[in-house]
PDB file of C-alpha atoms and ligand atoms in Angstrom:
ATOM      1  CA  UNK A   5     105.879  71.679 108.516  1.00  0.00           C
ATOM      2  CA  UNK A   6     105.231  75.127 107.158  1.00  0.00           C
ATOM      3  CA  UNK A   7     108.065  77.597 106.689  1.00  0.00           C
ATOM      4  CA  UNK A   8     108.978  79.994 109.487  1.00  0.00           C
ATOM      5  CA  UNK A   9     107.763  83.580 109.002  1.00  0.00           C
ATOM      6  CA  UNK A  10     110.191  86.083 107.479  1.00  0.00           C
ATOM      7  CA  UNK A  11     108.965  88.802 109.833  1.00  0.00           C
ATOM      8  CA  UNK A  12     107.216  89.097 113.198  1.00  0.00           C
ATOM      9  CA  UNK A  13     105.383  92.296 114.033  1.00  0.00           C
ATOM     10  CA  UNK A  14     103.330  93.474 116.971  1.00  0.00           C
ATOM     11  CA  UNK A  15     100.356  95.504 115.869  1.00  0.00           C
ATOM     12  CA  UNK A  16      97.664  97.253 117.909  1.00  0.00           C
ATOM     13  CA  UNK A  17      93.980  97.898 117.550  1.00  0.00           C
ATOM     14  CA  UNK A  18      93.317 101.381 118.914  1.00  0.00           C
ATOM     15  CA  UNK A  19      90.082 103.318 119.109  1.00  0.00           C
ATOM     16  CA  UNK A  20      87.196 104.330 121.331  1.00  0.00           C
ATOM     17  CA  UNK A  21      84.958 101.763 123.024  1.00  0.00           C
ATOM     18  CA  UNK A  22      82.491  99.917 120.773  1.00  0.00           C
ATOM     19  CA  UNK A  23      83.963 100.979 117.426  1.00  0.00           C
ATOM     20  CA  UNK A  24      84.459  97.284 116.610  1.00  0.00           C
ATOM     21  CA  UNK A  25      88.115  96.542 117.458  1.00  0.00           C
ATOM     22  CA  UNK A  26      87.422  93.127 118.991  1.00  0.00           C
ATOM     23  CA  UNK A  27      84.998  92.276 116.199  1.00  0.00           C
ATOM     24  CA  UNK A  28      87.630  93.092 113.539  1.00  0.00           C
ATOM     25  CA  UNK A  29      90.199  90.831 115.218  1.00  0.00           C
ATOM     26  CA  UNK A  30      87.644  88.017 115.507  1.00  0.00           C
ATOM     27  CA  UNK A  31      86.713  88.386 111.859  1.00  0.00           C
ATOM     28  CA  UNK A  32      90.314  88.446 110.672  1.00  0.00           C
ATOM     29  CA  UNK A  33      91.720  85.699 112.912  1.00  0.00           C
ATOM     30  CA  UNK A  34      88.742  83.322 113.162  1.00  0.00           C
ATOM     31  CA  UNK A  35      86.493  84.538 110.331  1.00  0.00           C
ATOM     32  CA  UNK A  36      83.547  84.903 112.645  1.00  0.00           C
ATOM     33  CA  UNK A  37      81.280  87.578 114.079  1.00  0.00           C
ATOM     34  CA  UNK A  38      80.068  86.271 117.401  1.00  0.00           C
ATOM     35  CA  UNK A  39      78.683  88.761 119.890  1.00  0.00           C
ATOM     36  CA  UNK A  40      78.799  86.424 122.864  1.00  0.00           C
ATOM     37  CA  UNK A  41      82.561  86.010 122.450  1.00  0.00           C
ATOM     38  CA  UNK A  42      83.414  89.705 122.560  1.00  0.00           C
ATOM     39  CA  UNK A  43      83.281  90.209 126.320  1.00  0.00           C
ATOM     40  CA  UNK A  44      85.410  87.199 127.286  1.00  0.00           C
ATOM     41  CA  UNK A  45      88.625  88.245 125.600  1.00  0.00           C
ATOM     42  CA  UNK A  46      91.595  89.173 127.804  1.00  0.00           C
ATOM     43  CA  UNK A  47      94.879  90.928 127.043  1.00  0.00           C
ATOM     44  CA  UNK A  48      96.296  87.880 125.231  1.00  0.00           C
ATOM     45  CA  UNK A  49      97.406  88.783 121.721  1.00  0.00           C
ATOM     46  CA  UNK A  50      96.015  86.874 118.752  1.00  0.00           C
ATOM     47  CA  UNK A  51      98.549  85.410 116.343  1.00  0.00           C
ATOM     48  CA  UNK A  52      98.000  85.168 112.637  1.00  0.00           C
ATOM     49  CA  UNK A  53     100.244  84.535 109.646  1.00  0.00           C
ATOM     50  CA  UNK A  54      99.777  86.512 106.466  1.00  0.00           C
ATOM     51  CA  UNK A  55     101.240  85.453 103.117  1.00  0.00           C
ATOM     52  CA  UNK A  56     101.954  88.474 100.969  1.00  0.00           C
ATOM     53  CA  UNK A  57     101.670  88.409  97.175  1.00  0.00           C
ATOM     54  CA  UNK A  58     105.456  88.403  96.749  1.00  0.00           C
ATOM     55  CA  UNK A  59     105.748  85.255  98.898  1.00  0.00           C
ATOM     56  CA  UNK A  60     106.847  86.981 102.097  1.00  0.00           C
ATOM     57  CA  UNK A  61     105.439  85.339 105.206  1.00  0.00           C
ATOM     58  CA  UNK A  62     104.528  87.695 108.049  1.00  0.00           C
ATOM     59  CA  UNK A  63     103.531  86.734 111.585  1.00  0.00           C
ATOM     60  CA  UNK A  64     101.271  89.298 113.197  1.00  0.00           C
ATOM     61  CA  UNK A  65     100.847  89.500 116.922  1.00  0.00           C
ATOM     62  CA  UNK A  66      97.592  91.418 117.237  1.00  0.00           C
ATOM     63  CA  UNK A  67      96.832  93.260 120.475  1.00  0.00           C
ATOM     64  CA  UNK A  68      93.339  94.453 121.185  1.00  0.00           C
ATOM     65  CA  UNK A  69      92.481  96.854 124.005  1.00  0.00           C
ATOM     66  CA  UNK A  70      89.878  94.355 125.238  1.00  0.00           C
ATOM     67  CA  UNK A  71      87.628  96.719 127.131  1.00  0.00           C
ATOM     68  CA  UNK A  72      90.463  98.594 128.787  1.00  0.00           C
ATOM     69  CA  UNK A  73      89.996 101.822 126.856  1.00  0.00           C
ATOM     70  CA  UNK A  74      89.441 103.728 130.091  1.00  0.00           C
ATOM     71  CA  UNK A  75      92.422 102.504 132.085  1.00  0.00           C
ATOM     72  CA  UNK A  76      95.335 104.526 130.860  1.00  0.00           C
ATOM     73  CA  UNK A  77      97.723 103.291 133.562  1.00  0.00           C
ATOM     74  CA  UNK A  78      97.733  99.684 132.314  1.00  0.00           C
ATOM     75  CA  UNK A  79      98.503 100.529 128.712  1.00  0.00           C
ATOM     76  CA  UNK A  80     102.301 100.595 129.066  1.00  0.00           C
ATOM     77  CA  UNK A  81     102.774  96.841 128.370  1.00  0.00           C
ATOM     78  CA  UNK A  82     100.201  97.057 125.671  1.00  0.00           C
ATOM     79  CA  UNK A  83     102.244  99.610 123.718  1.00  0.00           C
ATOM     80  CA  UNK A  84     105.686  98.075 124.305  1.00  0.00           C
ATOM     81  CA  UNK A  85     107.332  96.952 121.076  1.00  0.00           C
ATOM     82  CA  UNK A  86     104.416  97.805 118.819  1.00  0.00           C
ATOM     83  CA  UNK A  87     105.350  98.836 115.293  1.00  0.00           C
ATOM     84  CA  UNK A  88     101.952  99.607 113.849  1.00  0.00           C
ATOM     85  CA  UNK A  89      98.369 100.402 114.701  1.00  0.00           C
ATOM     86  CA  UNK A  90      94.979 100.190 113.108  1.00  0.00           C
ATOM     87  CA  UNK A  91      93.280 103.360 114.339  1.00  0.00           C
ATOM     88  CA  UNK A  92      89.655 102.331 114.317  1.00  0.00           C
ATOM     89  CA  UNK A  93      86.599 104.574 114.392  1.00  0.00           C
ATOM     90  CA  UNK A  94      82.885 103.975 113.921  1.00  0.00           C
ATOM     91  CA  UNK A  95      81.506 105.471 110.701  1.00  0.00           C
ATOM     92  CA  UNK A  96      78.146 106.007 112.424  1.00  0.00           C
ATOM     93  CA  UNK A  97      79.584 108.092 115.303  1.00  0.00           C
ATOM     94  CA  UNK A  98      81.630 111.139 114.311  1.00  0.00           C
ATOM     95  CA  UNK A  99      83.021 111.624 117.840  1.00  0.00           C
ATOM     96  CA  UNK A 100      85.001 108.408 117.351  1.00  0.00           C
ATOM     97  CA  UNK A 101      86.917 109.991 114.461  1.00  0.00           C
ATOM     98  CA  UNK A 102      88.132 112.655 116.913  1.00  0.00           C
ATOM     99  CA  UNK A 103      88.846 109.758 119.251  1.00  0.00           C
ATOM    100  CA  UNK A 104      91.140 108.227 116.631  1.00  0.00           C
ATOM    101  CA  UNK A 105      93.259 111.392 116.738  1.00  0.00           C
ATOM    102  CA  UNK A 106      93.534 111.133 120.507  1.00  0.00           C
ATOM    103  CA  UNK A 107      94.552 107.477 120.224  1.00  0.00           C
ATOM    104  CA  UNK A 108      97.105 108.363 117.584  1.00  0.00           C
ATOM    105  CA  UNK A 109      98.654 110.900 119.947  1.00  0.00           C
ATOM    106  CA  UNK A 110      98.967 108.361 122.743  1.00  0.00           C
ATOM    107  CA  UNK A 111     100.351 105.771 120.299  1.00  0.00           C
ATOM    108  CA  UNK A 112     103.044 108.183 119.086  1.00  0.00           C
ATOM    109  CA  UNK A 113     103.945 109.199 122.652  1.00  0.00           C
ATOM    110  CA  UNK A 114     104.474 105.553 123.554  1.00  0.00           C
ATOM    111  CA  UNK A 115     105.904 104.076 120.366  1.00  0.00           C
ATOM    112  CA  UNK A 116     107.615 107.001 118.623  1.00  0.00           C
ATOM    113  CA  UNK A 117     106.955 108.423 115.185  1.00  0.00           C
ATOM    114  CA  UNK A 118     108.681 105.679 113.171  1.00  0.00           C
ATOM    115  CA  UNK A 119     105.545 103.562 113.129  1.00  0.00           C
ATOM    116  CA  UNK A 120     102.910 102.517 110.625  1.00  0.00           C
ATOM    117  CA  UNK A 121      99.344 103.714 110.995  1.00  0.00           C
ATOM    118  CA  UNK A 122      96.233 103.012 109.039  1.00  0.00           C
ATOM    119  CA  UNK A 123      92.876 104.633 109.621  1.00  0.00           C
ATOM    120  CA  UNK A 124      89.946 102.207 109.681  1.00  0.00           C
ATOM    121  CA  UNK A 125      86.328 103.363 109.436  1.00  0.00           C
ATOM    122  CA  UNK A 126      84.326 100.366 110.645  1.00  0.00           C
ATOM    123  CA  UNK A 127      80.609  99.437 110.364  1.00  0.00           C
ATOM    124  CA  UNK A 128      80.406 100.431 106.704  1.00  0.00           C
ATOM    125  CA  UNK A 129      77.478  97.977 106.397  1.00  0.00           C
ATOM    126  CA  UNK A 130      75.265 100.459 108.286  1.00  0.00           C
ATOM    127  CA  UNK A 131      74.880 102.527 105.104  1.00  0.00           C
ATOM    128  CA  UNK A 132      71.908 104.610 106.265  1.00  0.00           C
ATOM    129  CA  UNK A 133      73.581 105.603 109.516  1.00  0.00           C
ATOM    130  CA  UNK A 134      76.932 106.820 108.188  1.00  0.00           C
ATOM    131  CA  UNK A 135      77.672 110.098 110.006  1.00  0.00           C
ATOM    132  CA  UNK A 136      81.202 110.856 108.801  1.00  0.00           C
ATOM    133  CA  UNK A 137      81.894 112.323 105.345  1.00  0.00           C
ATOM    134  CA  UNK A 138      84.679 111.142 103.042  1.00  0.00           C
ATOM    135  CA  UNK A 139      86.231 114.594 103.343  1.00  0.00           C
ATOM    136  CA  UNK A 140      86.418 114.361 107.139  1.00  0.00           C
ATOM    137  CA  UNK A 141      87.952 110.882 106.880  1.00  0.00           C
ATOM    138  CA  UNK A 142      90.558 112.043 104.381  1.00  0.00           C
ATOM    139  CA  UNK A 143      91.443 115.132 106.404  1.00  0.00           C
ATOM    140  CA  UNK A 144      91.965 113.074 109.541  1.00  0.00           C
ATOM    141  CA  UNK A 145      93.954 110.513 107.584  1.00  0.00           C
ATOM    142  CA  UNK A 146      96.388 113.232 106.530  1.00  0.00           C
ATOM    143  CA  UNK A 147      96.467 114.905 109.929  1.00  0.00           C
ATOM    144  CA  UNK A 148      97.484 111.735 111.766  1.00  0.00           C
ATOM    145  CA  UNK A 149      99.997 110.749 109.045  1.00  0.00           C
ATOM    146  CA  UNK A 150      98.205 107.511 108.370  1.00  0.00           C
ATOM    147  CA  UNK A 151      99.427 105.632 105.302  1.00  0.00           C
ATOM    148  CA  UNK A 152      96.083 104.186 104.335  1.00  0.00           C
ATOM    149  CA  UNK A 153      92.380 104.850 104.794  1.00  0.00           C
ATOM    150  CA  UNK A 154      89.970 101.943 104.597  1.00  0.00           C
ATOM    151  CA  UNK A 155      86.290 101.313 105.336  1.00  0.00           C
ATOM    152  CA  UNK A 156      85.492  97.908 106.796  1.00  0.00           C
ATOM    153  CA  UNK A 157      82.679  95.821 108.167  1.00  0.00           C
ATOM    154  CA  UNK A 158      83.467  93.230 110.803  1.00  0.00           C
ATOM    155  CA  UNK A 159      79.850  92.114 110.397  1.00  0.00           C
ATOM    156  CA  UNK A 160      80.047  91.216 106.684  1.00  0.00           C
ATOM    157  CA  UNK A 161      83.831  90.811 106.584  1.00  0.00           C
ATOM    158  CA  UNK A 162      84.145  93.431 103.869  1.00  0.00           C
ATOM    159  CA  UNK A 163      87.752  94.747 103.520  1.00  0.00           C
ATOM    160  CA  UNK A 164      88.840  93.249 106.849  1.00  0.00           C
ATOM    161  CA  UNK A 165      91.583  91.007 105.395  1.00  0.00           C
ATOM    162  CA  UNK A 166      92.676  93.908 103.215  1.00  0.00           C
ATOM    163  CA  UNK A 167      93.192  96.172 106.250  1.00  0.00           C
ATOM    164  CA  UNK A 168      95.450  93.690 108.040  1.00  0.00           C
ATOM    165  CA  UNK A 169      97.288  92.636 104.872  1.00  0.00           C
ATOM    166  CA  UNK A 170      97.980  96.266 104.031  1.00  0.00           C
ATOM    167  CA  UNK A 171      99.504  96.915 107.417  1.00  0.00           C
ATOM    168  CA  UNK A 172     101.722  93.827 107.008  1.00  0.00           C
ATOM    169  CA  UNK A 173     102.852  95.071 103.572  1.00  0.00           C
ATOM    170  CA  UNK A 174     103.634  98.543 104.908  1.00  0.00           C
ATOM    171  CA  UNK A 175     105.664  97.065 107.772  1.00  0.00           C
ATOM    172  CA  UNK A 176     107.678  94.837 105.447  1.00  0.00           C
ATOM    173  CA  UNK A 177     108.348  97.801 103.164  1.00  0.00           C
ATOM    174  CA  UNK A 178     109.576  99.831 106.144  1.00  0.00           C
ATOM    175  CA  UNK A 179     111.858  97.022 107.381  1.00  0.00           C
ATOM    176  CA  UNK A 180     113.537  96.123 104.102  1.00  0.00           C
TER     177      UNK A 180
HETATM  178  P1  G3D B 224      85.259  97.340 120.663  1.00  0.00           P
HETATM  179  O1  G3D B 224      86.077  96.098 120.808  1.00  0.00           O
HETATM  180  O2  G3D B 224      85.918  98.390 119.852  1.00  0.00           O
HETATM  181  O3  G3D B 224      84.782  97.882 121.966  1.00  0.00           O
HETATM  182  P2  G3D B 224      83.227  95.543 119.659  1.00  0.00           P
HETATM  183  O4  G3D B 224      83.931  96.955 119.818  1.00  0.00           O
HETATM  184  O5  G3D B 224      83.977  94.685 118.711  1.00  0.00           O
HETATM  185  O6  G3D B 224      82.936  94.985 121.008  1.00  0.00           O
HETATM  186  O7  G3D B 224      81.862  95.957 118.945  1.00  0.00           O
HETATM  187  C1  G3D B 224      80.973  96.907 119.537  1.00  0.00           C
HETATM  188  C2  G3D B 224      79.577  96.715 118.965  1.00  0.00           C
HETATM  189  O8  G3D B 224      79.568  97.010 117.575  1.00  0.00           O
HETATM  190  C3  G3D B 224      79.032  95.281 119.092  1.00  0.00           C
HETATM  191  O9  G3D B 224      77.634  95.355 119.172  1.00  0.00           O
HETATM  192  C4  G3D B 224      79.388  94.686 117.741  1.00  0.00           C
HETATM  193  O10 G3D B 224      78.556  93.601 117.416  1.00  0.00           O
HETATM  194  C5  G3D B 224      79.141  95.873 116.824  1.00  0.00           C
HETATM  195  N1  G3D B 224      79.934  95.842 115.584  1.00  0.00           N
HETATM  196  C6  G3D B 224      81.276  95.673 115.476  1.00  0.00           C
HETATM  197  N2  G3D B 224      81.669  95.744 114.198  1.00  0.00           N
HETATM  198  C7  G3D B 224      80.544  95.971 113.472  1.00  0.00           C
HETATM  199  C8  G3D B 224      80.295  96.144 112.074  1.00  0.00           C
HETATM  200  O11 G3D B 224      81.181  96.114 111.212  1.00  0.00           O
HETATM  201  N3  G3D B 224      79.003  96.363 111.700  1.00  0.00           N
HETATM  202  C9  G3D B 224      77.977  96.408 112.604  1.00  0.00           C
HETATM  203  N4  G3D B 224      76.752  96.623 112.133  1.00  0.00           N
HETATM  204  N5  G3D B 224      78.186  96.246 113.927  1.00  0.00           N
HETATM  205  C10 G3D B 224      79.446  96.032 114.358  1.00  0.00           C
HETATM  206  P3  G3D B 224      76.824  95.249 120.540  1.00  0.00           P
HETATM  207  O12 G3D B 224      75.406  95.297 120.111  1.00  0.00           O
HETATM  208  O13 G3D B 224      77.232  93.953 121.149  1.00  0.00           O
HETATM  209  O14 G3D B 224      77.247  96.429 121.352  1.00  0.00           O
HETATM  210 MG1   MG B 225      86.770  95.207 122.544  1.00  0.00          MG
END
């Protein structure tokens, strides 16, 4: 039997509708990009273990908004006990970067300021459609006190593991 994890953390995927939150979780947890699966997911968290370079084993309980971006009143349970969030925006839609700031505000109101945030610009595979400059990304990253800025593609899988591993590392660092 494999060793018990050294840490358990609840982490959230936050961001406007259609930025790719569900796709990122599917890619990270199941290594797949399957459109037909996206709509059927409920509020159940996905569990995944991450082995850090120094041998630390981290269990992540990953909560995805699952289409409930519009229903503010149900988000109380969703936020409870969360220690970190991936604030996801869509690199091809600049309004979603503003959206990430709004999500960060709600996250902080619910979970306090002693949390870990990383800013995730998704759909980096759509090179010709990128509508957000590096400068804008970096400015927002600083403004929301995010500890890391990363560009991902749930479609190709590029940098997806890195985003989740980084959040696990930052959480371990904060806890030890
Ligand atoms: P959400 O959970 O944030 O609402 P989804 O977003 O994961 O449901 O994804 C929204 C749409 O963006 C889906 O397309 C999905 O296939 C697409 N998508 C997600 N991630 C990427 C990515 O990295 N690259 C590209 N090119 N597309 C992505 P549909 O067409 O089903 O709306
Ligand atoms: Mg979704």
